[in-house]
């Protein structure tokens, strides 16, 4: 047993490896890297780094944080896991139906192992892959995951590295792929020690979360390498099939080779090496084809992008809501446009933004867009985290499902949507620092003013009851109304499997017709005509 | 049981369905199509069509020709086959190693079932997919397959439709993909009844084989549909993973949407429907990136192209041959160029052609090029069909294998190459018409004059001994010299699997160095340096 410890800390004069009570000086090895080989260290060894004599800090590339983001790191031997998915050859994104889930609330256990028990439900439903909300170590035991700070360490409360591997392995055994949500645009507000190690952030660009991650300033080569290595780790060592890149519009990079293009290139080569399809999905609200256009055509070569406008157009029509960004939606004609090309704002003037927005997606395949009728954001970023199930009639839920699952795009369901779960999905956190907890709660309430929601409606994210309330109630699934909706989803997915025209991504072949007055709308999908009545009168 | 017979015969006044001794008039159904439903017909029924009272002709879309290309067609129910490959999820082309084989000579039986028995050998070798030389019904029992005339019917002497399905199913059970060679640029000289049915050929363009297939003249919509439907059938109904498109430079099409682009588009949608990667490989000597560039970038979107120049550069260097097209090759510098970018003539002046040829492949991934040290053409189109094993030393065979299997491209082996089989692969036919047989033999001899080979060296293609001589001798495999070369191939493929840099397709990362005087050449492939001595002196 021996381990070569290596850490990048370019601006430091002294770096020590902390092993229990011992502090071992590390040696400079060029390019800002420090290293030290320790004979008695190996998988399971806990360690930290001390910078210029300061307190122990976790490794920026820590593979495991058994005691949370502030504690020591632990070495992991990825080769030691007993994989049983040798015959798994991956699942391509085109033609897939995704299922987004949050590990903490998906199952009663709220762990990776807890999720495994529910996989047979997903197989019966007929989806192709799960999409896990972020699992990188975040502060506390409860959280959506977007506050992750140890990007290489699966959350300890979910089951850590081995737990995630067991889940991926079980998914593959069930014929399900795994997409992992990863956050490269910011780090959480607590436990982010990266700035102490090096120039991981830059004031050259700013984001909603403050200074941007440094993808193009001095020292950015190593920051880019960290992100690329992180992505490759999930795909190679955890056998994931794809990644969902959070909010790429907040990844500021003026480099000639954008970090997302570099990432796409590296992932393509890894796919050739592991001999299975690997894919990258961007969350972006820029409506810019560049993200998903092939690299040969001057794009970044990501495989797909979330198209939230498809959701907005549908949601505004189904609920009549017009506040916040729903200002830009509502008319049936805009829904029809979304059904044809995912993006409504393709250069058109956006009242909500007060400017023209987006660019035409012409020439792109529908397989390049992930669409949904609900997702963690659209449900969870409502004041009370209400699902569509409590906002609209069962008939409208069925309409949403039909339009989603006959779409020329990549449809995605959100956990429990398939049976119309009535449990909310609210915003919850578990910050140890009471000041930070209070700040998050207050910020949340202010944010919702734009939608006209009252501050007192917003549950306290720090209250454990907010988390508990958001847990899926699986006993609901078998109730009559829910069972009917579940059967509807199953049938639609089965229909999509059976009729090639339904998953056909050629947008130029999608024809819609609608009447604003009667609320009738049709979508022609090859031999299938999807006809829905969104008017007040039965027809 | 009932079957709807449909046939396209736009210029005819009368079309009859021939069932045994009965002739049943068919009804016009628009667009040049004729149809008739027969209650008592179904899978296994033999049938033909008579045009304007003429003799019975096989169906242009016949799924089975149990008695060869001139006999009746037989209905097949593709859904009836008992597939066991439910868990097969395909095999992507990038990173793959292919293995070309000819069903008739690969195994002692010379059938699909005979090939199944040899699959364990391929699994041990470590290749990812077999590439079958064409199997569409051709005249006689012996042939390379490029004289196919019933494009939808797997050759009866190989085992027909069920035999091919058994082979594909067995390949998938062994973890092997299947690529099928299909010929859309011409039909064979005997048994081609398509011109009697409609404008399948056009004098607007001409090819080596006479009038071109009509992809852009009047009536070409149905010709294009036949080709697209044929390709989709192999991938959908026969579960093939990819197609190799023969000599696409002889597919003349001035349409705004080239038939190959249409094909790529349809195959991409089928891939989304069947949820596994499907790919198209073009054989082309045009060195034109358009074939493999993505459709978004203005290309046809094929997945890869054969790069014969890689072979030529290697072969000329290893053998010293300089006749025929080898005129253009020989210097180590040209081999080094091929090792870096597959195409040597990238706009450079080609002495053999007497003009500049090709275009730079810059920007394309190495995964877009299939390369080989031997293939059916390069071996079989020599006067005596000699393999490299009888043209060069074992050391040079090992050099060829090392350069091939560490290449940034998609390497392909030709049956028996892995053990240095000494059996030739000669050109053989089995034409019933003695005139045609004689014409083929004579044409063959004339063709070889360019290479300086004597006519008397060329074996008679019609002689059954020519075919027998070309059959692989599996007993050779265990001999000492052969076993050593086989182990060498296995080790190289295993190395390629283990070291990601070896299958990395980024051509800008390939560095070569060479010395024309000493014959030393190196290729840097990430951490691996491949060094070969092609000089006269050991070093």
mmCIF file with all atom_site columns, N, CA, C and O in Angstrom, chain A residues 212-252:
data_model
loop_
_atom_site.group_PDB
_atom_site.id
_atom_site.type_symbol
_atom_site.label_atom_id
_atom_site.label_alt_id
_atom_site.label_comp_id
_atom_site.label_asym_id
_atom_site.label_entity_id
_atom_site.label_seq_id
_atom_site.pdbx_PDB_ins_code
_atom_site.Cartn_x
_atom_site.Cartn_y
_atom_site.Cartn_z
_atom_site.occupancy
_atom_site.B_iso_or_equiv
_atom_site.pdbx_formal_charge
_atom_site.auth_seq_id
_atom_site.auth_comp_id
_atom_site.auth_asym_id
_atom_site.auth_atom_id
_atom_site.pdbx_PDB_model_num
ATOM 1   N N  . UNK A 1 212 ? -17.457 34.255 -10.843 1.00 0.00 ? 212 UNK A N  1
ATOM 2   C CA . UNK A 1 212 ? -17.609 33.090 -11.704 1.00 0.00 ? 212 UNK A CA 1
ATOM 3   C C  . UNK A 1 212 ? -16.464 32.103 -11.486 1.00 0.00 ? 212 UNK A C  1
ATOM 4   O O  . UNK A 1 212 ? -15.370 32.478 -11.058 1.00 0.00 ? 212 UNK A O  1
ATOM 5   N N  . UNK A 1 213 ? -16.718 30.851 -11.805 1.00 0.00 ? 213 UNK A N  1
ATOM 6   C CA . UNK A 1 213 ? -15.640 29.870 -11.851 1.00 0.00 ? 213 UNK A CA 1
ATOM 7   C C  . UNK A 1 213 ? -14.674 30.323 -12.945 1.00 0.00 ? 213 UNK A C  1
ATOM 8   O O  . UNK A 1 213 ? -15.103 30.780 -14.013 1.00 0.00 ? 213 UNK A O  1
ATOM 9   N N  . UNK A 1 214 ? -13.387 30.204 -12.651 1.00 0.00 ? 214 UNK A N  1
ATOM 10  C CA . UNK A 1 214 ? -12.352 30.750 -13.533 1.00 0.00 ? 214 UNK A CA 1
ATOM 11  C C  . UNK A 1 214 ? -12.013 29.810 -14.683 1.00 0.00 ? 214 UNK A C  1
ATOM 12  O O  . UNK A 1 214 ? -11.135 28.965 -14.571 1.00 0.00 ? 214 UNK A O  1
ATOM 13  N N  . UNK A 1 215 ? -12.721 29.975 -15.785 1.00 0.00 ? 215 UNK A N  1
ATOM 14  C CA . UNK A 1 215 ? -12.469 29.135 -16.945 1.00 0.00 ? 215 UNK A CA 1
ATOM 15  C C  . UNK A 1 215 ? -11.581 29.800 -17.990 1.00 0.00 ? 215 UNK A C  1
ATOM 16  O O  . UNK A 1 215 ? -11.224 29.174 -18.983 1.00 0.00 ? 215 UNK A O  1
ATOM 17  N N  . UNK A 1 216 ? -11.256 31.069 -17.809 1.00 0.00 ? 216 UNK A N  1
ATOM 18  C CA . UNK A 1 216 ? -10.465 31.730 -18.853 1.00 0.00 ? 216 UNK A CA 1
ATOM 19  C C  . UNK A 1 216 ? -9.431  32.734 -18.324 1.00 0.00 ? 216 UNK A C  1
ATOM 20  O O  . UNK A 1 216 ? -8.764  33.384 -19.124 1.00 0.00 ? 216 UNK A O  1
ATOM 21  N N  . UNK A 1 217 ? -9.284  32.858 -17.008 1.00 0.00 ? 217 UNK A N  1
ATOM 22  C CA . UNK A 1 217 ? -8.283  33.768 -16.465 1.00 0.00 ? 217 UNK A CA 1
ATOM 23  C C  . UNK A 1 217 ? -6.972  33.047 -16.186 1.00 0.00 ? 217 UNK A C  1
ATOM 24  O O  . UNK A 1 217 ? -6.835  31.844 -16.470 1.00 0.00 ? 217 UNK A O  1
ATOM 25  N N  . UNK A 1 218 ? -5.991  33.759 -15.626 1.00 0.00 ? 218 UNK A N  1
ATOM 26  C CA . UNK A 1 218 ? -4.732  33.100 -15.261 1.00 0.00 ? 218 UNK A CA 1
ATOM 27  C C  . UNK A 1 218 ? -5.009  31.896 -14.346 1.00 0.00 ? 218 UNK A C  1
ATOM 28  O O  . UNK A 1 218 ? -5.841  31.986 -13.444 1.00 0.00 ? 218 UNK A O  1
ATOM 29  N N  . UNK A 1 219 ? -4.313  30.822 -14.593 1.00 0.00 ? 219 UNK A N  1
ATOM 30  C CA . UNK A 1 219 ? -4.492  29.618 -13.776 1.00 0.00 ? 219 UNK A CA 1
ATOM 31  C C  . UNK A 1 219 ? -5.667  28.749 -14.193 1.00 0.00 ? 219 UNK A C  1
ATOM 32  O O  . UNK A 1 219 ? -5.907  27.691 -13.615 1.00 0.00 ? 219 UNK A O  1
ATOM 33  N N  . UNK A 1 220 ? -6.402  29.185 -15.225 1.00 0.00 ? 220 UNK A N  1
ATOM 34  C CA . UNK A 1 220 ? -7.635  28.458 -15.559 1.00 0.00 ? 220 UNK A CA 1
ATOM 35  C C  . UNK A 1 220 ? -7.387  27.088 -16.181 1.00 0.00 ? 220 UNK A C  1
ATOM 36  O O  . UNK A 1 220 ? -8.288  26.249 -16.194 1.00 0.00 ? 220 UNK A O  1
ATOM 37  N N  . UNK A 1 221 ? -6.185  26.839 -16.692 1.00 0.00 ? 221 UNK A N  1
ATOM 38  C CA . UNK A 1 221 ? -5.936  25.504 -17.273 1.00 0.00 ? 221 UNK A CA 1
ATOM 39  C C  . UNK A 1 221 ? -6.245  24.408 -16.258 1.00 0.00 ? 221 UNK A C  1
ATOM 40  O O  . UNK A 1 221 ? -6.854  23.385 -16.585 1.00 0.00 ? 221 UNK A O  1
ATOM 41  N N  . UNK A 1 222 ? -5.810  24.626 -15.007 1.00 0.00 ? 222 UNK A N  1
ATOM 42  C CA . UNK A 1 222 ? -6.034  23.588 -13.993 1.00 0.00 ? 222 UNK A CA 1
ATOM 43  C C  . UNK A 1 222 ? -7.485  23.553 -13.538 1.00 0.00 ? 222 UNK A C  1
ATOM 44  O O  . UNK A 1 222 ? -7.995  22.505 -13.130 1.00 0.00 ? 222 UNK A O  1
ATOM 45  N N  . UNK A 1 223 ? -8.169  24.683 -13.584 1.00 0.00 ? 223 UNK A N  1
ATOM 46  C CA . UNK A 1 223 ? -9.592  24.702 -13.232 1.00 0.00 ? 223 UNK A CA 1
ATOM 47  C C  . UNK A 1 223 ? -10.383 23.920 -14.285 1.00 0.00 ? 223 UNK A C  1
ATOM 48  O O  . UNK A 1 223 ? -11.250 23.097 -13.963 1.00 0.00 ? 223 UNK A O  1
ATOM 49  N N  . UNK A 1 224 ? -10.041 24.163 -15.535 1.00 0.00 ? 224 UNK A N  1
ATOM 50  C CA . UNK A 1 224 ? -10.686 23.426 -16.626 1.00 0.00 ? 224 UNK A CA 1
ATOM 51  C C  . UNK A 1 224 ? -10.393 21.930 -16.505 1.00 0.00 ? 224 UNK A C  1
ATOM 52  O O  . UNK A 1 224 ? -11.280 21.094 -16.712 1.00 0.00 ? 224 UNK A O  1
ATOM 53  N N  . UNK A 1 225 ? -9.146  21.603 -16.162 1.00 0.00 ? 225 UNK A N  1
ATOM 54  C CA . UNK A 1 225 ? -8.773  20.191 -16.025 1.00 0.00 ? 225 UNK A CA 1
ATOM 55  C C  . UNK A 1 225 ? -9.576  19.540 -14.898 1.00 0.00 ? 225 UNK A C  1
ATOM 56  O O  . UNK A 1 225 ? -10.003 18.384 -15.006 1.00 0.00 ? 225 UNK A O  1
ATOM 57  N N  . UNK A 1 226 ? -9.791  20.290 -13.820 1.00 0.00 ? 226 UNK A N  1
ATOM 58  C CA . UNK A 1 226 ? -10.567 19.733 -12.711 1.00 0.00 ? 226 UNK A CA 1
ATOM 59  C C  . UNK A 1 226 ? -11.985 19.393 -13.158 1.00 0.00 ? 226 UNK A C  1
ATOM 60  O O  . UNK A 1 226 ? -12.515 18.316 -12.849 1.00 0.00 ? 226 UNK A O  1
ATOM 61  N N  . UNK A 1 227 ? -12.580 20.279 -13.919 1.00 0.00 ? 227 UNK A N  1
ATOM 62  C CA . UNK A 1 227 ? -13.948 20.044 -14.391 1.00 0.00 ? 227 UNK A CA 1
ATOM 63  C C  . UNK A 1 227 ? -13.989 18.868 -15.358 1.00 0.00 ? 227 UNK A C  1
ATOM 64  O O  . UNK A 1 227 ? -14.847 17.981 -15.258 1.00 0.00 ? 227 UNK A O  1
ATOM 65  N N  . UNK A 1 228 ? -13.046 18.841 -16.297 1.00 0.00 ? 228 UNK A N  1
ATOM 66  C CA . UNK A 1 228 ? -13.032 17.745 -17.263 1.00 0.00 ? 228 UNK A CA 1
ATOM 67  C C  . UNK A 1 228 ? -12.788 16.413 -16.552 1.00 0.00 ? 228 UNK A C  1
ATOM 68  O O  . UNK A 1 228 ? -13.478 15.417 -16.800 1.00 0.00 ? 228 UNK A O  1
ATOM 69  N N  . UNK A 1 229 ? -11.827 16.388 -15.639 1.00 0.00 ? 229 UNK A N  1
ATOM 70  C CA . UNK A 1 229 ? -11.530 15.144 -14.922 1.00 0.00 ? 229 UNK A CA 1
ATOM 71  C C  . UNK A 1 229 ? -12.722 14.700 -14.086 1.00 0.00 ? 229 UNK A C  1
ATOM 72  O O  . UNK A 1 229 ? -12.992 13.502 -13.947 1.00 0.00 ? 229 UNK A O  1
ATOM 73  N N  . UNK A 1 230 ? -13.427 15.674 -13.527 1.00 0.00 ? 230 UNK A N  1
ATOM 74  C CA . UNK A 1 230 ? -14.608 15.334 -12.739 1.00 0.00 ? 230 UNK A CA 1
ATOM 75  C C  . UNK A 1 230 ? -15.661 14.654 -13.604 1.00 0.00 ? 230 UNK A C  1
ATOM 76  O O  . UNK A 1 230 ? -16.193 13.594 -13.260 1.00 0.00 ? 230 UNK A O  1
ATOM 77  N N  . UNK A 1 231 ? -15.942 15.251 -14.749 1.00 0.00 ? 231 UNK A N  1
ATOM 78  C CA . UNK A 1 231 ? -16.941 14.682 -15.650 1.00 0.00 ? 231 UNK A CA 1
ATOM 79  C C  . UNK A 1 231 ? -16.535 13.273 -16.089 1.00 0.00 ? 231 UNK A C  1
ATOM 80  O O  . UNK A 1 231 ? -17.344 12.339 -16.084 1.00 0.00 ? 231 UNK A O  1
ATOM 81  N N  . UNK A 1 232 ? -15.268 13.119 -16.448 1.00 0.00 ? 232 UNK A N  1
ATOM 82  C CA . UNK A 1 232 ? -14.803 11.805 -16.914 1.00 0.00 ? 232 UNK A CA 1
ATOM 83  C C  . UNK A 1 232 ? -14.896 10.772 -15.793 1.00 0.00 ? 232 UNK A C  1
ATOM 84  O O  . UNK A 1 232 ? -15.200 9.607  -16.028 1.00 0.00 ? 232 UNK A O  1
ATOM 85  N N  . UNK A 1 233 ? -14.639 11.224 -14.548 1.00 0.00 ? 233 UNK A N  1
ATOM 86  C CA . UNK A 1 233 ? -14.736 10.285 -13.423 1.00 0.00 ? 233 UNK A CA 1
ATOM 87  C C  . UNK A 1 233 ? -16.133 9.685  -13.303 1.00 0.00 ? 233 UNK A C  1
ATOM 88  O O  . UNK A 1 233 ? -16.288 8.474  -13.166 1.00 0.00 ? 233 UNK A O  1
ATOM 89  N N  . UNK A 1 234 ? -17.162 10.521 -13.384 1.00 0.00 ? 234 UNK A N  1
ATOM 90  C CA . UNK A 1 234 ? -18.526 9.977  -13.243 1.00 0.00 ? 234 UNK A CA 1
ATOM 91  C C  . UNK A 1 234 ? -18.841 8.982  -14.351 1.00 0.00 ? 234 UNK A C  1
ATOM 92  O O  . UNK A 1 234 ? -19.502 7.967  -14.127 1.00 0.00 ? 234 UNK A O  1
ATOM 93  N N  . UNK A 1 235 ? -18.353 9.272  -15.542 1.00 0.00 ? 235 UNK A N  1
ATOM 94  C CA . UNK A 1 235 ? -18.672 8.412  -16.688 1.00 0.00 ? 235 UNK A CA 1
ATOM 95  C C  . UNK A 1 235 ? -17.832 7.136  -16.691 1.00 0.00 ? 235 UNK A C  1
ATOM 96  O O  . UNK A 1 235 ? -18.315 6.059  -17.023 1.00 0.00 ? 235 UNK A O  1
ATOM 97  N N  . UNK A 1 236 ? -16.582 7.268  -16.276 1.00 0.00 ? 236 UNK A N  1
ATOM 98  C CA . UNK A 1 236 ? -15.654 6.126  -16.329 1.00 0.00 ? 236 UNK A CA 1
ATOM 99  C C  . UNK A 1 236 ? -15.711 5.297  -15.040 1.00 0.00 ? 236 UNK A C  1
ATOM 100 O O  . UNK A 1 236 ? -15.950 4.101  -15.071 1.00 0.00 ? 236 UNK A O  1
ATOM 101 N N  . UNK A 1 237 ? -15.507 5.948  -13.888 1.00 0.00 ? 237 UNK A N  1
ATOM 102 C CA . UNK A 1 237 ? -15.362 5.201  -12.646 1.00 0.00 ? 237 UNK A CA 1
ATOM 103 C C  . UNK A 1 237 ? -16.709 4.855  -11.999 1.00 0.00 ? 237 UNK A C  1
ATOM 104 O O  . UNK A 1 237 ? -16.805 3.895  -11.241 1.00 0.00 ? 237 UNK A O  1
ATOM 105 N N  . UNK A 1 238 ? -17.723 5.658  -12.275 1.00 0.00 ? 238 UNK A N  1
ATOM 106 C CA . UNK A 1 238 ? -19.061 5.389  -11.736 1.00 0.00 ? 238 UNK A CA 1
ATOM 107 C C  . UNK A 1 238 ? -19.999 4.815  -12.790 1.00 0.00 ? 238 UNK A C  1
ATOM 108 O O  . UNK A 1 238 ? -21.166 4.601  -12.514 1.00 0.00 ? 238 UNK A O  1
ATOM 109 N N  . UNK A 1 239 ? -19.474 4.606  -13.999 1.00 0.00 ? 239 UNK A N  1
ATOM 110 C CA . UNK A 1 239 ? -20.236 3.984  -15.096 1.00 0.00 ? 239 UNK A CA 1
ATOM 111 C C  . UNK A 1 239 ? -21.496 4.753  -15.489 1.00 0.00 ? 239 UNK A C  1
ATOM 112 O O  . UNK A 1 239 ? -22.442 4.155  -16.030 1.00 0.00 ? 239 UNK A O  1
ATOM 113 N N  . UNK A 1 240 ? -21.538 6.059  -15.184 1.00 0.00 ? 240 UNK A N  1
ATOM 114 C CA . UNK A 1 240 ? -22.702 6.828  -15.623 1.00 0.00 ? 240 UNK A CA 1
ATOM 115 C C  . UNK A 1 240 ? -22.756 6.874  -17.147 1.00 0.00 ? 240 UNK A C  1
ATOM 116 O O  . UNK A 1 240 ? -21.746 6.694  -17.830 1.00 0.00 ? 240 UNK A O  1
ATOM 117 N N  . UNK A 1 241 ? -23.962 7.133  -17.674 1.00 0.00 ? 241 UNK A N  1
ATOM 118 C CA . UNK A 1 241 ? -24.153 7.140  -19.121 1.00 0.00 ? 241 UNK A CA 1
ATOM 119 C C  . UNK A 1 241 ? -24.188 8.539  -19.705 1.00 0.00 ? 241 UNK A C  1
ATOM 120 O O  . UNK A 1 241 ? -23.985 8.720  -20.897 1.00 0.00 ? 241 UNK A O  1
ATOM 121 N N  . UNK A 1 242 ? -24.483 9.508  -18.853 1.00 0.00 ? 242 UNK A N  1
ATOM 122 C CA . UNK A 1 242 ? -24.538 10.880 -19.339 1.00 0.00 ? 242 UNK A CA 1
ATOM 123 C C  . UNK A 1 242 ? -24.492 11.837 -18.167 1.00 0.00 ? 242 UNK A C  1
ATOM 124 O O  . UNK A 1 242 ? -24.637 11.435 -17.010 1.00 0.00 ? 242 UNK A O  1
ATOM 125 N N  . UNK A 1 243 ? -24.261 13.093 -18.490 1.00 0.00 ? 243 UNK A N  1
ATOM 126 C CA . UNK A 1 243 ? -24.244 14.135 -17.469 1.00 0.00 ? 243 UNK A CA 1
ATOM 127 C C  . UNK A 1 243 ? -25.193 15.240 -17.887 1.00 0.00 ? 243 UNK A C  1
ATOM 128 O O  . UNK A 1 243 ? -25.316 15.548 -19.084 1.00 0.00 ? 243 UNK A O  1
ATOM 129 N N  . UNK A 1 244 ? -25.832 15.844 -16.913 1.00 0.00 ? 244 UNK A N  1
ATOM 130 C CA . UNK A 1 244 ? -26.638 17.039 -17.134 1.00 0.00 ? 244 UNK A CA 1
ATOM 131 C C  . UNK A 1 244 ? -25.853 18.178 -16.509 1.00 0.00 ? 244 UNK A C  1
ATOM 132 O O  . UNK A 1 244 ? -25.529 18.133 -15.316 1.00 0.00 ? 244 UNK A O  1
ATOM 133 N N  . UNK A 1 245 ? -25.489 19.152 -17.322 1.00 0.00 ? 245 UNK A N  1
ATOM 134 C CA . UNK A 1 245 ? -24.637 20.252 -16.882 1.00 0.00 ? 245 UNK A CA 1
ATOM 135 C C  . UNK A 1 245 ? -25.520 21.405 -16.435 1.00 0.00 ? 245 UNK A C  1
ATOM 136 O O  . UNK A 1 245 ? -26.205 22.030 -17.256 1.00 0.00 ? 245 UNK A O  1
ATOM 137 N N  . UNK A 1 246 ? -25.474 21.687 -15.151 1.00 0.00 ? 246 UNK A N  1
ATOM 138 C CA . UNK A 1 246 ? -26.336 22.728 -14.586 1.00 0.00 ? 246 UNK A CA 1
ATOM 139 C C  . UNK A 1 246 ? -25.991 24.108 -15.148 1.00 0.00 ? 246 UNK A C  1
ATOM 140 O O  . UNK A 1 246 ? -24.807 24.461 -15.271 1.00 0.00 ? 246 UNK A O  1
ATOM 141 N N  . UNK A 1 247 ? -27.022 24.859 -15.456 1.00 0.00 ? 247 UNK A N  1
ATOM 142 C CA . UNK A 1 247 ? -26.939 26.285 -15.803 1.00 0.00 ? 247 UNK A CA 1
ATOM 143 C C  . UNK A 1 247 ? -25.663 26.685 -16.553 1.00 0.00 ? 247 UNK A C  1
ATOM 144 O O  . UNK A 1 247 ? -24.851 27.466 -16.059 1.00 0.00 ? 247 UNK A O  1
ATOM 145 N N  . UNK A 1 248 ? -25.511 26.171 -17.752 1.00 0.00 ? 248 UNK A N  1
ATOM 146 C CA . UNK A 1 248 ? -24.289 26.473 -18.502 1.00 0.00 ? 248 UNK A CA 1
ATOM 147 C C  . UNK A 1 248 ? -24.238 27.938 -18.941 1.00 0.00 ? 248 UNK A C  1
ATOM 148 O O  . UNK A 1 248 ? -23.166 28.450 -19.263 1.00 0.00 ? 248 UNK A O  1
ATOM 149 N N  . UNK A 1 249 ? -25.376 28.622 -18.914 1.00 0.00 ? 249 UNK A N  1
ATOM 150 C CA . UNK A 1 249 ? -25.344 30.057 -19.241 1.00 0.00 ? 249 UNK A CA 1
ATOM 151 C C  . UNK A 1 249 ? -24.540 30.824 -18.205 1.00 0.00 ? 249 UNK A C  1
ATOM 152 O O  . UNK A 1 249 ? -24.137 31.952 -18.439 1.00 0.00 ? 249 UNK A O  1
ATOM 153 N N  . UNK A 1 250 ? -24.288 30.218 -17.031 1.00 0.00 ? 250 UNK A N  1
ATOM 154 C CA . UNK A 1 250 ? -23.475 30.877 -16.000 1.00 0.00 ? 250 UNK A CA 1
ATOM 155 C C  . UNK A 1 250 ? -22.023 30.395 -16.030 1.00 0.00 ? 250 UNK A C  1
ATOM 156 O O  . UNK A 1 250 ? -21.243 30.680 -15.132 1.00 0.00 ? 250 UNK A O  1
ATOM 157 N N  . UNK A 1 251 ? -21.677 29.641 -17.061 1.00 0.00 ? 251 UNK A N  1
ATOM 158 C CA . UNK A 1 251 ? -20.275 29.264 -17.268 1.00 0.00 ? 251 UNK A CA 1
ATOM 159 C C  . UNK A 1 251 ? -19.696 30.274 -18.247 1.00 0.00 ? 251 UNK A C  1
ATOM 160 O O  . UNK A 1 251 ? -19.997 30.236 -19.438 1.00 0.00 ? 251 UNK A O  1
ATOM 161 N N  . UNK A 1 252 ? -18.922 31.215 -17.704 1.00 0.00 ? 252 UNK A N  1
ATOM 162 C CA . UNK A 1 252 ? -18.396 32.298 -18.536 1.00 0.00 ? 252 UNK A CA 1
ATOM 163 C C  . UNK A 1 252 ? -17.015 31.896 -19.023 1.00 0.00 ? 252 UNK A C  1
ATOM 164 O O  . UNK A 1 252 ? -16.127 31.596 -18.220 1.00 0.00 ? 252 UNK A O  1
#
